[in-house]
Short mmCIF file of C-alpha atoms in Angstrom, two decimals:
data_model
loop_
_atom_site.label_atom_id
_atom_site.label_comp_id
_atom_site.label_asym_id
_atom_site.label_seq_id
_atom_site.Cartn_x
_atom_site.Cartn_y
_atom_site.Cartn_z
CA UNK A 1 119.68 133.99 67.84
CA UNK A 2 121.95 133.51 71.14
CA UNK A 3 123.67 129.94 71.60
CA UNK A 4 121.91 128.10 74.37
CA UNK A 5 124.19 128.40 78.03
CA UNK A 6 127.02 125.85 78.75
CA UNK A 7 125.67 123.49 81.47
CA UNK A 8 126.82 124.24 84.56
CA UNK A 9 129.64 121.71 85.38
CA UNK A 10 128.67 122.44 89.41
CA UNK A 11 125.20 121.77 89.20
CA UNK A 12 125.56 118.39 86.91
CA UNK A 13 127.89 117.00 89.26
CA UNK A 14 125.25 117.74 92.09
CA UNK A 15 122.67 116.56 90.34
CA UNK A 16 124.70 113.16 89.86
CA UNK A 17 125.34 113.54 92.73
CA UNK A 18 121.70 113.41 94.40
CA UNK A 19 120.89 110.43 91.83
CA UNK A 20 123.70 108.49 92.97
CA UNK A 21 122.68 109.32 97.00
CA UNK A 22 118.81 108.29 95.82
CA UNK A 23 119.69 104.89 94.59
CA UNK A 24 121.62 104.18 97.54
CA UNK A 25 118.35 105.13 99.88
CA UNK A 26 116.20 103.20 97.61
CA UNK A 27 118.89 100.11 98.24
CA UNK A 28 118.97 100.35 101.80
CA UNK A 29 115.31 100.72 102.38
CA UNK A 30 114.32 97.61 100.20
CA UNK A 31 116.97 95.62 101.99
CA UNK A 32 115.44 96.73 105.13
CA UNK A 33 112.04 95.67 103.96
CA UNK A 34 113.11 92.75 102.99
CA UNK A 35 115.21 91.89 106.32
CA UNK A 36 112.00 93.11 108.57
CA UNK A 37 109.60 89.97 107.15
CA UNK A 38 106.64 92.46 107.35
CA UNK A 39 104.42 92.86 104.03
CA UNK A 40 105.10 96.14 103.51
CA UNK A 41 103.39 97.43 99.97
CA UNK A 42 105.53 99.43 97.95
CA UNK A 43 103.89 102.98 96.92
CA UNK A 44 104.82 106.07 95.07
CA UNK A 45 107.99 108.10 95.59
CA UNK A 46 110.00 104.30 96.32
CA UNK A 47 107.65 104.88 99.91
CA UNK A 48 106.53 101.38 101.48
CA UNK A 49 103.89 101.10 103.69
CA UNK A 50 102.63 98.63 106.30
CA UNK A 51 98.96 99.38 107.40
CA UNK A 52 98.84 98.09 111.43
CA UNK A 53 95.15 99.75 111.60
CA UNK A 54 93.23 100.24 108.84
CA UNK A 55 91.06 102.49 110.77
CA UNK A 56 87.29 103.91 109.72
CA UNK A 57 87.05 101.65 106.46
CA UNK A 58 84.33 103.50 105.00
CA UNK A 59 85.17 107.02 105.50
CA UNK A 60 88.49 107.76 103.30
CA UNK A 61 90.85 111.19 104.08
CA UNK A 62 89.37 114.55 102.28
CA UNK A 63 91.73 117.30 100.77
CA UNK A 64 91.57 120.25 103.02
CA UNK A 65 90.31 118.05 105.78
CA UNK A 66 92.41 118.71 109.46
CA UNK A 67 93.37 115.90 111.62
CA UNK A 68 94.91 115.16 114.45
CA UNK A 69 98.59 113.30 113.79
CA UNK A 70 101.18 111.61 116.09
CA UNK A 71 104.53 110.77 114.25
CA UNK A 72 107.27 109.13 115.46
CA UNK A 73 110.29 109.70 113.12
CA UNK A 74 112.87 106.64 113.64
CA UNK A 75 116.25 106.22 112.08
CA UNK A 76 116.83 102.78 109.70
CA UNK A 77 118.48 101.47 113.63
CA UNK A 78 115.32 102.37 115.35
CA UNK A 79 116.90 105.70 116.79
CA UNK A 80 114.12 107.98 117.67
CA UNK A 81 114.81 111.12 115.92
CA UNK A 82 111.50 113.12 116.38
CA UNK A 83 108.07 112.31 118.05
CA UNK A 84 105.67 115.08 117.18
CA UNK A 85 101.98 115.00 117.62
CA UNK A 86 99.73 118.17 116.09
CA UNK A 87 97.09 118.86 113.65
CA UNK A 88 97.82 118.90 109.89
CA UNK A 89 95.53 119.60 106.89
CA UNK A 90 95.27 116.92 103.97
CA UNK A 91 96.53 117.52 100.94
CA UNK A 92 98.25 120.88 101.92
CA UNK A 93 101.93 119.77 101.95
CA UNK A 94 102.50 120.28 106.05
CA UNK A 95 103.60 116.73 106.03
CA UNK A 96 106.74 115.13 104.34
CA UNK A 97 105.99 113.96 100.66
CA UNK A 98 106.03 109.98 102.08
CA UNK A 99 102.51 110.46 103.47
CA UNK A 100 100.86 113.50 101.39
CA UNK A 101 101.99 111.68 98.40
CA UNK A 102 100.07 108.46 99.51
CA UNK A 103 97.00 109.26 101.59
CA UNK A 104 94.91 107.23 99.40
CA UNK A 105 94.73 103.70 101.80
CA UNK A 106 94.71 105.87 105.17
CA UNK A 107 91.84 106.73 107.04
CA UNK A 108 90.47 107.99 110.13
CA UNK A 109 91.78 106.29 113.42
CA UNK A 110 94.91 104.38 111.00
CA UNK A 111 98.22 103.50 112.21
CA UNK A 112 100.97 103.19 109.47
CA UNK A 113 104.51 102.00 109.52
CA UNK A 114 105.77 103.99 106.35
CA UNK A 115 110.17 103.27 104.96
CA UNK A 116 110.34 106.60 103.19
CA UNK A 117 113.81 107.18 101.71
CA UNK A 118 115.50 110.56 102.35
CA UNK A 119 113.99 112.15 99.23
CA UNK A 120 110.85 111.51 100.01
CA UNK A 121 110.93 112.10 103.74
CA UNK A 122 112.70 115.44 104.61
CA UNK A 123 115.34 116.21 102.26
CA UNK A 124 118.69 116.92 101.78
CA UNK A 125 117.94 119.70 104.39
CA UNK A 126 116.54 117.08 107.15
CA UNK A 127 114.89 118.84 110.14
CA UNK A 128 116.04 120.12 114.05
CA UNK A 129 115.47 116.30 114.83
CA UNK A 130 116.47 114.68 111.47
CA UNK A 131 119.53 114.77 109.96
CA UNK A 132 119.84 115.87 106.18
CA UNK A 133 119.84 112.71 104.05
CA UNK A 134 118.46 110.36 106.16
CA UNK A 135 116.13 107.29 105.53
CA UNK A 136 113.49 107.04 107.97
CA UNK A 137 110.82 104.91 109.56
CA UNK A 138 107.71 106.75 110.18
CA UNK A 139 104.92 105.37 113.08
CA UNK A 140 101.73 106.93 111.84
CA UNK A 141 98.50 107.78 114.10
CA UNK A 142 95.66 109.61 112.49
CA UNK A 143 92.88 110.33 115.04
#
Protein backbone atom coordinates (compact mmCIF):
# COMPACT_ATOMS: atom_id res chain seq x y z
CA UNK A 1 0.00 0.00 0.00
CA UNK A 2 1.03 3.76 -1.04
CA UNK A 3 1.83 6.27 1.95
CA UNK A 4 -1.00 8.73 2.25
CA UNK A 5 0.07 12.46 0.36
CA UNK A 6 2.02 15.15 2.35
CA UNK A 7 -0.50 17.94 3.16
CA UNK A 8 -0.23 20.60 1.09
CA UNK A 9 1.69 23.36 3.02
CA UNK A 10 -0.31 26.06 0.49
CA UNK A 11 -3.61 24.94 1.09
CA UNK A 12 -3.20 24.60 5.16
CA UNK A 13 -1.99 27.97 5.36
CA UNK A 14 -5.19 29.07 3.33
CA UNK A 15 -7.28 27.20 5.12
CA UNK A 16 -5.87 28.97 8.41
CA UNK A 17 -6.07 31.42 6.76
CA UNK A 18 -10.01 31.57 6.02
CA UNK A 19 -10.53 30.41 9.83
CA UNK A 20 -8.61 33.19 11.08
CA UNK A 21 -10.64 35.83 8.46
CA UNK A 22 -14.09 33.91 9.83
CA UNK A 23 -13.52 34.64 13.43
CA UNK A 24 -12.75 38.08 12.74
CA UNK A 25 -16.33 38.47 10.73
CA UNK A 26 -18.01 36.63 13.44
CA UNK A 27 -16.26 39.43 15.96
CA UNK A 28 -17.23 42.31 14.10
CA UNK A 29 -20.75 41.34 13.41
CA UNK A 30 -21.59 40.49 17.16
CA UNK A 31 -20.03 43.77 18.15
CA UNK A 32 -22.20 45.37 15.69
CA UNK A 33 -25.22 43.63 17.08
CA UNK A 34 -24.47 44.44 20.15
CA UNK A 35 -23.67 48.33 19.42
CA UNK A 36 -27.13 48.55 17.21
CA UNK A 37 -29.53 47.84 20.60
CA UNK A 38 -31.89 45.91 18.23
CA UNK A 39 -32.88 42.18 19.35
CA UNK A 40 -31.48 40.59 16.70
CA UNK A 41 -31.76 36.49 17.16
CA UNK A 42 -28.78 34.73 16.37
CA UNK A 43 -29.34 31.78 13.66
CA UNK A 44 -27.34 29.26 11.80
CA UNK A 45 -24.16 29.95 9.83
CA UNK A 46 -23.21 32.89 12.91
CA UNK A 47 -26.39 34.80 10.68
CA UNK A 48 -28.56 37.19 13.04
CA UNK A 49 -31.75 38.20 12.19
CA UNK A 50 -34.18 40.98 13.14
CA UNK A 51 -37.81 40.28 11.88
CA UNK A 52 -39.38 44.14 11.16
CA UNK A 53 -42.58 42.26 9.52
CA UNK A 54 -43.44 39.07 10.31
CA UNK A 55 -45.64 38.95 7.38
CA UNK A 56 -48.59 36.14 6.51
CA UNK A 57 -48.23 34.30 10.02
CA UNK A 58 -49.98 31.33 8.98
CA UNK A 59 -48.70 30.55 5.65
CA UNK A 60 -44.80 29.58 6.09
CA UNK A 61 -42.19 29.62 2.75
CA UNK A 62 -42.41 26.17 0.57
CA UNK A 63 -39.24 24.58 -1.11
CA UNK A 64 -39.53 25.14 -4.77
CA UNK A 65 -41.95 27.93 -4.12
CA UNK A 66 -40.98 31.46 -6.36
CA UNK A 67 -41.26 34.79 -4.84
CA UNK A 68 -40.82 38.01 -5.46
CA UNK A 69 -37.53 39.56 -3.42
CA UNK A 70 -36.12 43.11 -2.92
CA UNK A 71 -32.59 43.13 -1.24
CA UNK A 72 -30.70 45.80 -0.29
CA UNK A 73 -27.06 44.68 0.36
CA UNK A 74 -25.37 47.34 2.90
CA UNK A 75 -21.82 47.41 4.08
CA UNK A 76 -21.18 47.10 8.24
CA UNK A 77 -21.08 51.52 7.63
CA UNK A 78 -24.39 51.44 5.95
CA UNK A 79 -22.74 51.79 2.37
CA UNK A 80 -25.18 50.57 -0.12
CA UNK A 81 -23.42 48.02 -2.07
CA UNK A 82 -26.29 46.38 -4.15
CA UNK A 83 -30.15 46.89 -4.28
CA UNK A 84 -31.62 44.14 -6.39
CA UNK A 85 -35.21 43.23 -6.61
CA UNK A 86 -36.26 39.81 -8.77
CA UNK A 87 -37.86 36.55 -8.32
CA UNK A 88 -36.03 33.66 -6.60
CA UNK A 89 -37.13 30.04 -5.89
CA UNK A 90 -36.97 28.66 -2.17
CA UNK A 91 -34.76 26.33 -1.27
CA UNK A 92 -32.83 26.34 -4.66
CA UNK A 93 -29.61 28.14 -3.60
CA UNK A 94 -30.23 31.54 -5.93
CA UNK A 95 -29.85 33.42 -2.75
CA UNK A 96 -26.69 33.80 -0.48
CA UNK A 97 -26.50 30.97 2.25
CA UNK A 98 -27.62 33.86 5.12
CA UNK A 99 -31.25 33.56 3.96
CA UNK A 100 -31.60 29.95 2.19
CA UNK A 101 -29.97 28.64 5.22
CA UNK A 102 -32.69 30.25 7.51
CA UNK A 103 -36.05 30.55 5.76
CA UNK A 104 -37.71 28.84 8.52
CA UNK A 105 -39.26 32.28 10.54
CA UNK A 106 -39.90 34.16 7.06
CA UNK A 107 -42.99 34.32 5.36
CA UNK A 108 -44.98 35.87 2.78
CA UNK A 109 -45.07 39.81 2.80
CA UNK A 110 -41.77 39.71 5.69
CA UNK A 111 -39.20 42.27 5.99
CA UNK A 112 -35.86 41.09 7.60
CA UNK A 113 -32.79 42.91 8.72
CA UNK A 114 -30.27 39.86 8.45
CA UNK A 115 -25.87 40.58 9.84
CA UNK A 116 -24.56 37.75 7.71
CA UNK A 117 -20.76 37.50 7.97
CA UNK A 118 -18.75 37.20 4.71
CA UNK A 119 -18.91 33.39 4.71
CA UNK A 120 -22.21 33.19 4.84
CA UNK A 121 -23.16 36.08 2.59
CA UNK A 122 -21.15 36.01 -0.73
CA UNK A 123 -17.83 34.67 -0.26
CA UNK A 124 -14.42 35.16 -0.58
CA UNK A 125 -15.41 35.89 -4.27
CA UNK A 126 -18.03 38.80 -3.26
CA UNK A 127 -20.17 39.96 -6.24
CA UNK A 128 -20.04 43.08 -9.16
CA UNK A 129 -21.52 45.15 -6.15
CA UNK A 130 -19.86 43.39 -3.13
CA UNK A 131 -16.53 43.18 -2.44
CA UNK A 132 -14.88 39.68 -1.66
CA UNK A 133 -14.82 39.25 2.13
CA UNK A 134 -17.18 41.51 3.20
CA UNK A 135 -19.73 41.47 6.16
CA UNK A 136 -22.99 42.67 5.18
CA UNK A 137 -26.37 43.94 6.27
CA UNK A 138 -29.12 42.58 4.28
CA UNK A 139 -32.87 44.58 4.09
CA UNK A 140 -35.18 41.75 3.20
CA UNK A 141 -38.72 42.12 1.33
CA UNK A 142 -40.55 39.00 0.38
CA UNK A 143 -43.79 39.82 -1.50
Amino acid sequence: MGQAPEPDSTQLALIELHHHLALAADEEITRFVQASGENYALYDNHTWLLITDKGDEDRPLMDGEEKEMHLKVYDLRGRLLEDTRRRYRIGKMELPVCIEHNMEPLRSHSRVKILAPWYAAFGAQGTSGVPPYTNVMIDLEIQ
